[in-house]
Amino acid sequence: MFRRSNAVVGFINFVTFLISIPILGAGIFLATKANTGECLRFLQWPLIIISIAIMIVSLAGFIGACYRKTWLLRAYLFFMFFILVALLVFIIFAFAVTDKGSGHPVLGREYEEYSLDDYSGWLKDRVGGREYWSKISDCLRGAKVCKDMRRIVKIPPSSTAPATFVPESADSFYTRKLSPIQSGCCKPPTSCGFLYMNETFWNPAGSTSVAALGGDIDCTRWSNDQQLLCYNCDSCKAGVLASVKKSWRKAAVISIAVLVISIIVYIIAIAAFRNNLRMNNGEPQGINRMTKSHPHRFNF
């Protein structure tokens, strides 16, 4: 194992180095495109920092293993330990802050709706804070998440009228599976009882009081202004939390796989490090230090 450990560590770290290149590219892309939405700044620097750290550590492990640079392997083992600890902390943190909250089914609807009261803790305070929420809402407007959900239906021409294009019907809209952000930010809650006109335009039918609108304060926050919609609604914040929860859970699951693989690589790297120390000390490889006083004719 000692003879092969260096080659295994070198190969794995070379692959890891190659994988970190597109991750770094994604972080740089977000940094250069930050003007499309302030919320992207929450993602760009972790991506850049993590990718650079992976590149440097992987390069150190590759060179140290392939060229028997003991000091590089020592640095690799040192920093890799903190990466493993950071991964473990992130996994625990990700599951801890996303343990609450989920969508609620609505009678006669395929999509779910979301309530801010279902969430609590650090993530809710972070997303729901006034200063940070203004950045998130700017991001949602810039991404045009509500505009992209519109559908146009073509009505075939007749003998008296040409072909026309109209919004999809209410029955068709109610059978759609909307994302949490689309459900929470692009339409009013179903409890408001608004009349569907199109995906982002709803008729309040003369009801303006909270009591008349099912007791939901979001009903008074809804606006048919396409720049406002329900971006200031608690349901929109809950939709963003649901989306973040889903993304973080996926990231946590991937991190578990990365952590397991990294631990295996770390163990092999320790073997490679010990192998380098033996070679630097002039000790023969694959032979124990202790020898028998009367060895057998055939040694294994």
mmCIF file of C-alpha atoms in Angstrom:
data_model
loop_
_atom_site.group_PDB
_atom_site.id
_atom_site.type_symbol
_atom_site.label_atom_id
_atom_site.label_comp_id
_atom_site.label_asym_id
_atom_site.label_seq_id
_atom_site.Cartn_x
_atom_site.Cartn_y
_atom_site.Cartn_z
ATOM 1 C CA MET A 1 0.000 0.000 0.000
ATOM 2 C CA PHE A 2 2.846 2.348 0.780
ATOM 3 C CA ARG A 3 4.230 2.025 -2.748
ATOM 4 C CA ARG A 4 0.910 2.830 -4.381
ATOM 5 C CA SER A 5 -0.343 5.460 -1.958
ATOM 6 C CA ASN A 6 1.605 8.313 -3.553
ATOM 7 C CA ALA A 7 0.267 7.563 -7.019
ATOM 8 C CA VAL A 8 -3.327 7.256 -5.746
ATOM 9 C CA VAL A 9 -3.151 10.530 -3.836
ATOM 10 C CA GLY A 10 -1.589 12.277 -6.821
ATOM 11 C CA PHE A 11 -4.256 11.033 -9.237
ATOM 12 C CA ILE A 12 -7.189 11.898 -6.956
ATOM 13 C CA ASN A 13 -5.873 15.374 -6.253
ATOM 14 C CA PHE A 14 -5.271 16.013 -9.941
ATOM 15 C CA VAL A 15 -8.918 15.156 -10.677
ATOM 16 C CA THR A 16 -10.010 17.350 -7.770
ATOM 17 C CA PHE A 17 -7.921 20.202 -9.155
ATOM 18 C CA LEU A 18 -9.634 19.888 -12.555
ATOM 19 C CA ILE A 19 -13.095 19.847 -10.930
ATOM 20 C CA SER A 20 -12.341 23.056 -9.025
ATOM 21 C CA ILE A 21 -11.757 24.990 -12.292
ATOM 22 C CA PRO A 22 -15.433 25.166 -13.396
ATOM 23 C CA ILE A 23 -16.425 25.958 -9.797
ATOM 24 C CA LEU A 24 -14.059 28.935 -9.852
ATOM 25 C CA GLY A 25 -15.461 29.950 -13.244
ATOM 26 C CA ALA A 26 -18.987 29.922 -11.837
ATOM 27 C CA GLY A 27 -17.929 32.130 -8.945
ATOM 28 C CA ILE A 28 -16.230 34.629 -11.266
ATOM 29 C CA PHE A 29 -19.313 34.648 -13.522
ATOM 30 C CA LEU A 30 -21.538 35.524 -10.553
ATOM 31 C CA ALA A 31 -19.115 38.241 -9.514
ATOM 32 C CA THR A 32 -19.130 39.860 -12.974
ATOM 33 C CA LYS A 33 -22.914 39.513 -13.313
ATOM 34 C CA ALA A 34 -23.731 40.819 -9.848
ATOM 35 C CA ASN A 35 -25.606 43.769 -11.363
ATOM 36 C CA THR A 36 -28.443 41.407 -12.323
ATOM 37 C CA GLY A 37 -29.338 41.010 -8.666
ATOM 38 C CA GLU A 38 -27.901 41.915 -5.301
ATOM 39 C CA CYS A 39 -28.679 38.492 -3.845
ATOM 40 C CA LEU A 40 -26.045 36.902 -6.087
ATOM 41 C CA ARG A 41 -23.394 38.506 -3.917
ATOM 42 C CA PHE A 42 -24.433 36.124 -1.155
ATOM 43 C CA LEU A 43 -23.209 33.229 -3.323
ATOM 44 C CA GLN A 44 -20.230 34.468 -5.283
ATOM 45 C CA TRP A 45 -17.551 34.779 -2.594
ATOM 46 C CA PRO A 46 -18.113 31.384 -0.934
ATOM 47 C CA LEU A 47 -17.835 29.782 -4.376
ATOM 48 C CA ILE A 48 -14.635 31.649 -5.207
ATOM 49 C CA ILE A 49 -13.002 31.061 -1.807
ATOM 50 C CA ILE A 50 -13.912 27.367 -1.693
ATOM 51 C CA SER A 51 -12.784 26.730 -5.262
ATOM 52 C CA ILE A 52 -9.438 28.504 -4.752
ATOM 53 C CA ALA A 53 -8.860 26.601 -1.498
ATOM 54 C CA ILE A 54 -9.614 23.299 -3.238
ATOM 55 C CA MET A 55 -7.274 24.174 -6.124
ATOM 56 C CA ILE A 56 -4.376 25.125 -3.860
ATOM 57 C CA VAL A 57 -4.751 22.167 -1.500
ATOM 58 C CA SER A 58 -5.257 19.704 -4.362
ATOM 59 C CA LEU A 59 -2.202 21.055 -6.200
ATOM 60 C CA ALA A 60 -0.135 20.745 -3.045
ATOM 61 C CA GLY A 61 -1.295 17.157 -2.557
ATOM 62 C CA PHE A 62 -0.613 16.307 -6.202
ATOM 63 C CA ILE A 63 2.915 17.729 -6.242
ATOM 64 C CA GLY A 64 3.727 16.393 -2.800
ATOM 65 C CA ALA A 65 2.600 12.870 -3.664
ATOM 66 C CA CYS A 66 4.081 12.645 -7.162
ATOM 67 C CA TYR A 67 7.433 14.332 -6.420
ATOM 68 C CA ARG A 68 7.804 13.126 -2.850
ATOM 69 C CA LYS A 69 7.773 16.660 -1.393
ATOM 70 C CA THR A 70 7.266 15.834 2.238
ATOM 71 C CA TRP A 71 6.709 19.422 3.321
ATOM 72 C CA LEU A 72 3.952 19.841 0.724
ATOM 73 C CA LEU A 73 2.239 16.680 1.900
ATOM 74 C CA ARG A 74 2.545 17.966 5.445
ATOM 75 C CA ALA A 75 0.872 21.235 4.393
ATOM 76 C CA TYR A 76 -1.751 19.269 2.466
ATOM 77 C CA LEU A 77 -2.609 17.175 5.517
ATOM 78 C CA PHE A 78 -2.712 20.256 7.731
ATOM 79 C CA PHE A 79 -5.119 22.267 5.561
ATOM 80 C CA MET A 80 -7.130 19.241 4.508
ATOM 81 C CA PHE A 81 -7.939 18.626 8.159
ATOM 82 C CA PHE A 82 -9.559 22.063 8.423
ATOM 83 C CA ILE A 83 -11.447 21.518 5.160
ATOM 84 C CA LEU A 84 -12.882 18.299 6.582
ATOM 85 C CA VAL A 85 -13.884 20.087 9.767
ATOM 86 C CA ALA A 86 -15.447 22.922 7.739
ATOM 87 C CA LEU A 87 -17.422 20.433 5.652
ATOM 88 C CA LEU A 88 -18.692 18.711 8.771
ATOM 89 C CA VAL A 89 -19.692 22.029 10.339
ATOM 90 C CA PHE A 90 -21.483 23.093 7.139
ATOM 91 C CA ILE A 91 -23.427 19.819 6.982
ATOM 92 C CA ILE A 92 -24.575 20.154 10.586
ATOM 93 C CA PHE A 93 -25.403 23.831 10.116
ATOM 94 C CA ALA A 94 -27.289 23.254 6.851
ATOM 95 C CA PHE A 95 -29.527 20.590 8.368
ATOM 96 C CA ALA A 96 -30.016 22.588 11.567
ATOM 97 C CA VAL A 97 -31.230 25.800 9.892
ATOM 98 C CA THR A 98 -33.471 23.989 7.391
ATOM 99 C CA ASP A 99 -35.247 21.601 9.752
ATOM 100 C CA LYS A 100 -38.583 23.471 9.635
ATOM 101 C CA GLY A 101 -40.959 24.670 6.947
ATOM 102 C CA SER A 102 -42.688 23.086 3.983
ATOM 103 C CA GLY A 103 -45.397 23.796 1.457
ATOM 104 C CA HIS A 104 -49.111 23.407 2.123
ATOM 105 C CA PRO A 105 -51.461 21.765 -0.392
ATOM 106 C CA VAL A 106 -54.411 23.865 -1.559
ATOM 107 C CA LEU A 107 -57.784 22.390 -2.453
ATOM 108 C CA GLY A 108 -58.309 22.444 -6.203
ATOM 109 C CA ARG A 109 -54.703 23.475 -6.920
ATOM 110 C CA GLU A 110 -51.685 21.481 -8.036
ATOM 111 C CA TYR A 111 -49.213 24.000 -6.616
ATOM 112 C CA GLU A 112 -48.467 24.469 -2.930
ATOM 113 C CA GLU A 113 -48.479 27.655 -0.891
ATOM 114 C CA TYR A 114 -46.065 28.733 1.811
ATOM 115 C CA SER A 115 -46.376 30.451 5.181
ATOM 116 C CA LEU A 116 -43.633 32.414 6.926
ATOM 117 C CA ASP A 117 -44.913 31.223 10.323
ATOM 118 C CA ASP A 118 -43.687 27.719 9.487
ATOM 119 C CA TYR A 119 -40.077 28.895 9.594
ATOM 120 C CA SER A 120 -37.948 30.037 12.494
ATOM 121 C CA GLY A 121 -34.371 30.558 13.539
ATOM 122 C CA TRP A 122 -31.310 32.023 11.872
ATOM 123 C CA LEU A 123 -32.353 31.462 8.268
ATOM 124 C CA LYS A 124 -35.716 33.177 8.723
ATOM 125 C CA ASP A 125 -34.100 36.152 10.455
ATOM 126 C CA ARG A 126 -31.450 36.384 7.740
ATOM 127 C CA VAL A 127 -33.837 36.250 4.790
ATOM 128 C CA GLY A 128 -36.722 38.119 6.398
ATOM 129 C CA GLY A 129 -34.651 41.052 7.650
ATOM 130 C CA ARG A 130 -35.624 44.357 6.067
ATOM 131 C CA GLU A 131 -32.175 45.249 4.712
ATOM 132 C CA TYR A 132 -31.405 41.849 3.258
ATOM 133 C CA TRP A 133 -34.911 41.283 1.934
ATOM 134 C CA SER A 134 -34.668 44.424 -0.157
ATOM 135 C CA LYS A 135 -31.648 42.874 -1.882
ATOM 136 C CA ILE A 136 -33.445 39.584 -2.425
ATOM 137 C CA SER A 137 -36.528 41.295 -3.873
ATOM 138 C CA ASP A 138 -34.273 43.239 -6.235
ATOM 139 C CA CYS A 139 -32.773 39.931 -7.321
ATOM 140 C CA LEU A 140 -36.208 38.444 -7.975
ATOM 141 C CA ARG A 141 -37.198 41.421 -10.092
ATOM 142 C CA GLY A 142 -33.943 41.296 -12.020
ATOM 143 C CA ALA A 143 -34.303 37.564 -12.629
ATOM 144 C CA LYS A 144 -37.874 38.128 -13.911
ATOM 145 C CA VAL A 145 -39.088 34.970 -12.213
ATOM 146 C CA CYS A 146 -42.713 36.066 -12.527
ATOM 147 C CA LYS A 147 -42.539 37.168 -16.137
ATOM 148 C CA ASP A 148 -41.141 33.800 -17.149
ATOM 149 C CA MET A 149 -44.183 31.952 -15.797
ATOM 150 C CA ARG A 150 -46.591 33.523 -18.301
ATOM 151 C CA ARG A 151 -48.142 31.347 -20.988
ATOM 152 C CA ILE A 152 -49.998 32.396 -24.108
ATOM 153 C CA VAL A 153 -52.649 30.215 -25.734
ATOM 154 C CA LYS A 154 -53.440 30.479 -29.438
ATOM 155 C CA ILE A 155 -57.116 30.510 -30.454
ATOM 156 C CA PRO A 156 -57.457 29.163 -34.009
ATOM 157 C CA PRO A 157 -58.991 31.468 -36.614
ATOM 158 C CA SER A 158 -62.647 31.169 -37.564
ATOM 159 C CA SER A 159 -64.757 32.373 -40.459
ATOM 160 C CA THR A 160 -65.479 35.608 -38.619
ATOM 161 C CA ALA A 161 -62.274 36.257 -36.655
ATOM 162 C CA PRO A 162 -58.539 35.823 -37.167
ATOM 163 C CA ALA A 163 -56.292 33.811 -34.848
ATOM 164 C CA THR A 164 -55.725 35.447 -31.478
ATOM 165 C CA PHE A 165 -53.420 34.899 -28.513
ATOM 166 C CA VAL A 166 -54.822 35.022 -24.977
ATOM 167 C CA PRO A 167 -53.510 34.115 -21.491
ATOM 168 C CA GLU A 168 -54.062 30.554 -20.350
ATOM 169 C CA SER A 169 -57.326 29.855 -18.554
ATOM 170 C CA ALA A 170 -57.708 29.755 -14.777
ATOM 171 C CA ASP A 171 -58.350 26.002 -14.833
ATOM 172 C CA SER A 172 -55.124 25.489 -16.753
ATOM 173 C CA PHE A 173 -53.169 27.704 -14.358
ATOM 174 C CA TYR A 174 -54.502 25.854 -11.306
ATOM 175 C CA THR A 175 -53.068 22.584 -12.642
ATOM 176 C CA ARG A 176 -49.526 23.941 -12.925
ATOM 177 C CA LYS A 177 -46.768 22.971 -10.515
ATOM 178 C CA LEU A 178 -45.228 26.282 -9.531
ATOM 179 C CA SER A 179 -41.889 26.706 -7.840
ATOM 180 C CA PRO A 180 -41.971 27.982 -4.236
ATOM 181 C CA ILE A 181 -40.869 31.469 -5.371
ATOM 182 C CA GLN A 182 -43.448 31.622 -8.160
ATOM 183 C CA SER A 183 -46.206 30.492 -5.807
ATOM 184 C CA GLY A 184 -45.263 32.885 -3.020
ATOM 185 C CA CYS A 185 -44.159 35.972 -4.967
ATOM 186 C CA CYS A 186 -45.993 36.019 -8.287
ATOM 187 C CA LYS A 187 -49.611 35.575 -7.194
ATOM 188 C CA PRO A 188 -51.758 36.403 -4.149
ATOM 189 C CA PRO A 189 -52.586 33.682 -1.606
ATOM 190 C CA THR A 190 -55.608 31.578 -2.521
ATOM 191 C CA SER A 191 -57.293 32.576 0.745
ATOM 192 C CA CYS A 192 -57.641 36.129 -0.617
ATOM 193 C CA GLY A 193 -60.262 34.964 -3.106
ATOM 194 C CA PHE A 194 -58.993 37.148 -5.956
ATOM 195 C CA LEU A 195 -60.298 36.528 -9.458
ATOM 196 C CA TYR A 196 -57.759 35.168 -11.936
ATOM 197 C CA MET A 197 -57.163 37.378 -14.989
ATOM 198 C CA ASN A 198 -53.737 36.037 -15.955
ATOM 199 C CA GLU A 199 -50.740 34.565 -14.127
ATOM 200 C CA THR A 200 -49.654 37.877 -12.594
ATOM 201 C CA PHE A 201 -52.838 39.945 -12.740
ATOM 202 C CA TRP A 202 -55.657 39.268 -10.276
ATOM 203 C CA ASN A 203 -58.888 41.167 -9.615
ATOM 204 C CA PRO A 204 -59.568 41.893 -5.911
ATOM 205 C CA ALA A 205 -63.295 42.195 -6.781
ATOM 206 C CA GLY A 206 -63.725 45.241 -4.543
ATOM 207 C CA SER A 207 -62.360 43.680 -1.333
ATOM 208 C CA THR A 208 -59.617 45.715 0.334
ATOM 209 C CA SER A 209 -59.875 45.057 4.085
ATOM 210 C CA VAL A 210 -57.911 42.314 5.811
ATOM 211 C CA ALA A 211 -61.105 40.873 7.327
ATOM 212 C CA ALA A 212 -62.781 40.727 3.939
ATOM 213 C CA LEU A 213 -59.709 39.076 2.413
ATOM 214 C CA GLY A 214 -59.587 36.045 4.679
ATOM 215 C CA GLY A 215 -57.553 37.714 7.451
ATOM 216 C CA ASP A 216 -54.292 37.424 5.517
ATOM 217 C CA ILE A 217 -52.251 40.644 5.564
ATOM 218 C CA ASP A 218 -50.596 39.549 2.297
ATOM 219 C CA CYS A 219 -53.910 40.180 0.533
ATOM 220 C CA THR A 220 -53.488 43.918 1.100
ATOM 221 C CA ARG A 221 -49.833 43.795 0.059
ATOM 222 C CA TRP A 222 -50.596 42.322 -3.352
ATOM 223 C CA SER A 223 -50.306 44.701 -6.285
ATOM 224 C CA ASN A 224 -50.985 44.215 -9.979
ATOM 225 C CA ASP A 225 -48.018 46.500 -10.620
ATOM 226 C CA GLN A 226 -45.573 44.098 -12.277
ATOM 227 C CA GLN A 227 -42.683 45.622 -10.321
ATOM 228 C CA LEU A 228 -44.423 45.012 -6.997
ATOM 229 C CA LEU A 229 -46.704 41.951 -7.226
ATOM 230 C CA CYS A 230 -46.250 40.092 -3.926
ATOM 231 C CA TYR A 231 -42.538 40.794 -3.449
ATOM 232 C CA ASN A 232 -43.292 42.420 -0.082
ATOM 233 C CA CYS A 233 -45.507 39.555 1.083
ATOM 234 C CA ASP A 234 -44.652 37.109 3.843
ATOM 235 C CA SER A 235 -45.615 34.347 1.427
ATOM 236 C CA CYS A 236 -42.826 35.508 -0.885
ATOM 237 C CA LYS A 237 -40.304 35.329 1.947
ATOM 238 C CA ALA A 238 -41.599 31.852 2.792
ATOM 239 C CA GLY A 239 -41.223 30.821 -0.861
ATOM 240 C CA VAL A 240 -37.615 32.001 -0.889
ATOM 241 C CA LEU A 241 -36.968 30.129 2.373
ATOM 242 C CA ALA A 242 -38.458 26.975 0.855
ATOM 243 C CA SER A 243 -36.234 27.362 -2.198
ATOM 244 C CA VAL A 244 -33.139 27.992 -0.060
ATOM 245 C CA LYS A 245 -34.014 25.005 2.119
ATOM 246 C CA LYS A 246 -34.235 22.753 -0.919
ATOM 247 C CA SER A 247 -30.907 24.012 -2.288
ATOM 248 C CA TRP A 248 -29.121 23.739 1.048
ATOM 249 C CA ARG A 249 -30.413 20.222 1.615
ATOM 250 C CA LYS A 250 -29.043 19.187 -1.783
ATOM 251 C CA ALA A 251 -25.738 20.897 -0.992
ATOM 252 C CA ALA A 252 -25.609 19.133 2.379
ATOM 253 C CA VAL A 253 -26.191 15.722 0.796
ATOM 254 C CA ILE A 254 -23.464 16.393 -1.778
ATOM 255 C CA SER A 255 -21.179 17.590 1.019
ATOM 256 C CA ILE A 256 -21.707 14.298 2.860
ATOM 257 C CA ALA A 257 -20.484 12.403 -0.206
ATOM 258 C CA VAL A 258 -17.545 14.793 -0.582
ATOM 259 C CA LEU A 259 -16.726 14.416 3.118
ATOM 260 C CA VAL A 260 -16.650 10.616 2.904
ATOM 261 C CA ILE A 261 -14.435 10.685 -0.197
ATOM 262 C CA SER A 262 -12.182 13.330 1.379
ATOM 263 C CA ILE A 263 -11.718 11.230 4.513
ATOM 264 C CA ILE A 264 -10.651 8.252 2.390
ATOM 265 C CA VAL A 265 -8.222 10.468 0.459
ATOM 266 C CA TYR A 266 -6.942 11.899 3.733
ATOM 267 C CA ILE A 267 -6.194 8.423 5.090
ATOM 268 C CA ILE A 268 -4.351 7.480 1.891
ATOM 269 C CA ALA A 269 -2.449 10.776 2.059
ATOM 270 C CA ILE A 270 -1.288 9.932 5.576
ATOM 271 C CA ALA A 271 0.104 6.673 4.217
ATOM 272 C CA ALA A 272 1.833 8.581 1.423
ATOM 273 C CA PHE A 273 3.286 11.017 3.931
ATOM 274 C CA ARG A 274 4.706 8.199 6.042
ATOM 275 C CA ASN A 275 6.060 6.577 2.906
ATOM 276 C CA ASN A 276 7.894 9.785 1.986
ATOM 277 C CA LEU A 277 9.370 10.023 5.470
ATOM 278 C CA ARG A 278 10.712 6.492 5.198
ATOM 279 C CA MET A 279 12.254 7.202 1.787
ATOM 280 C CA ASN A 280 13.803 10.443 3.036
ATOM 281 C CA ASN A 281 15.300 8.569 5.984
ATOM 282 C CA GLY A 282 16.776 5.988 3.658
ATOM 283 C CA GLU A 283 14.606 3.176 4.975
ATOM 284 C CA PRO A 284 13.651 0.408 2.525
ATOM 285 C CA GLN A 285 10.011 0.342 1.421
ATOM 286 C CA GLY A 286 7.743 -2.580 2.078
ATOM 287 C CA ILE A 287 10.096 -4.114 4.710
ATOM 288 C CA ASN A 288 9.475 -3.944 8.430
ATOM 289 C CA ARG A 289 12.063 -2.384 10.642
ATOM 290 C CA MET A 290 12.155 -5.467 12.894
ATOM 291 C CA THR A 291 13.741 -8.583 11.426
ATOM 292 C CA LYS A 292 13.798 -12.116 12.735
ATOM 293 C CA SER A 293 16.995 -13.526 14.161
ATOM 294 C CA HIS A 294 16.399 -16.729 12.186
ATOM 295 C CA PRO A 295 14.474 -15.762 9.076
ATOM 296 C CA HIS A 296 12.807 -18.288 6.865
ATOM 297 C CA ARG A 297 14.204 -19.078 3.448
ATOM 298 C CA PHE A 298 11.288 -17.369 1.722
ATOM 299 C CA ASN A 299 10.307 -13.889 2.962
ATOM 300 C CA PHE A 300 7.014 -12.197 2.128
#
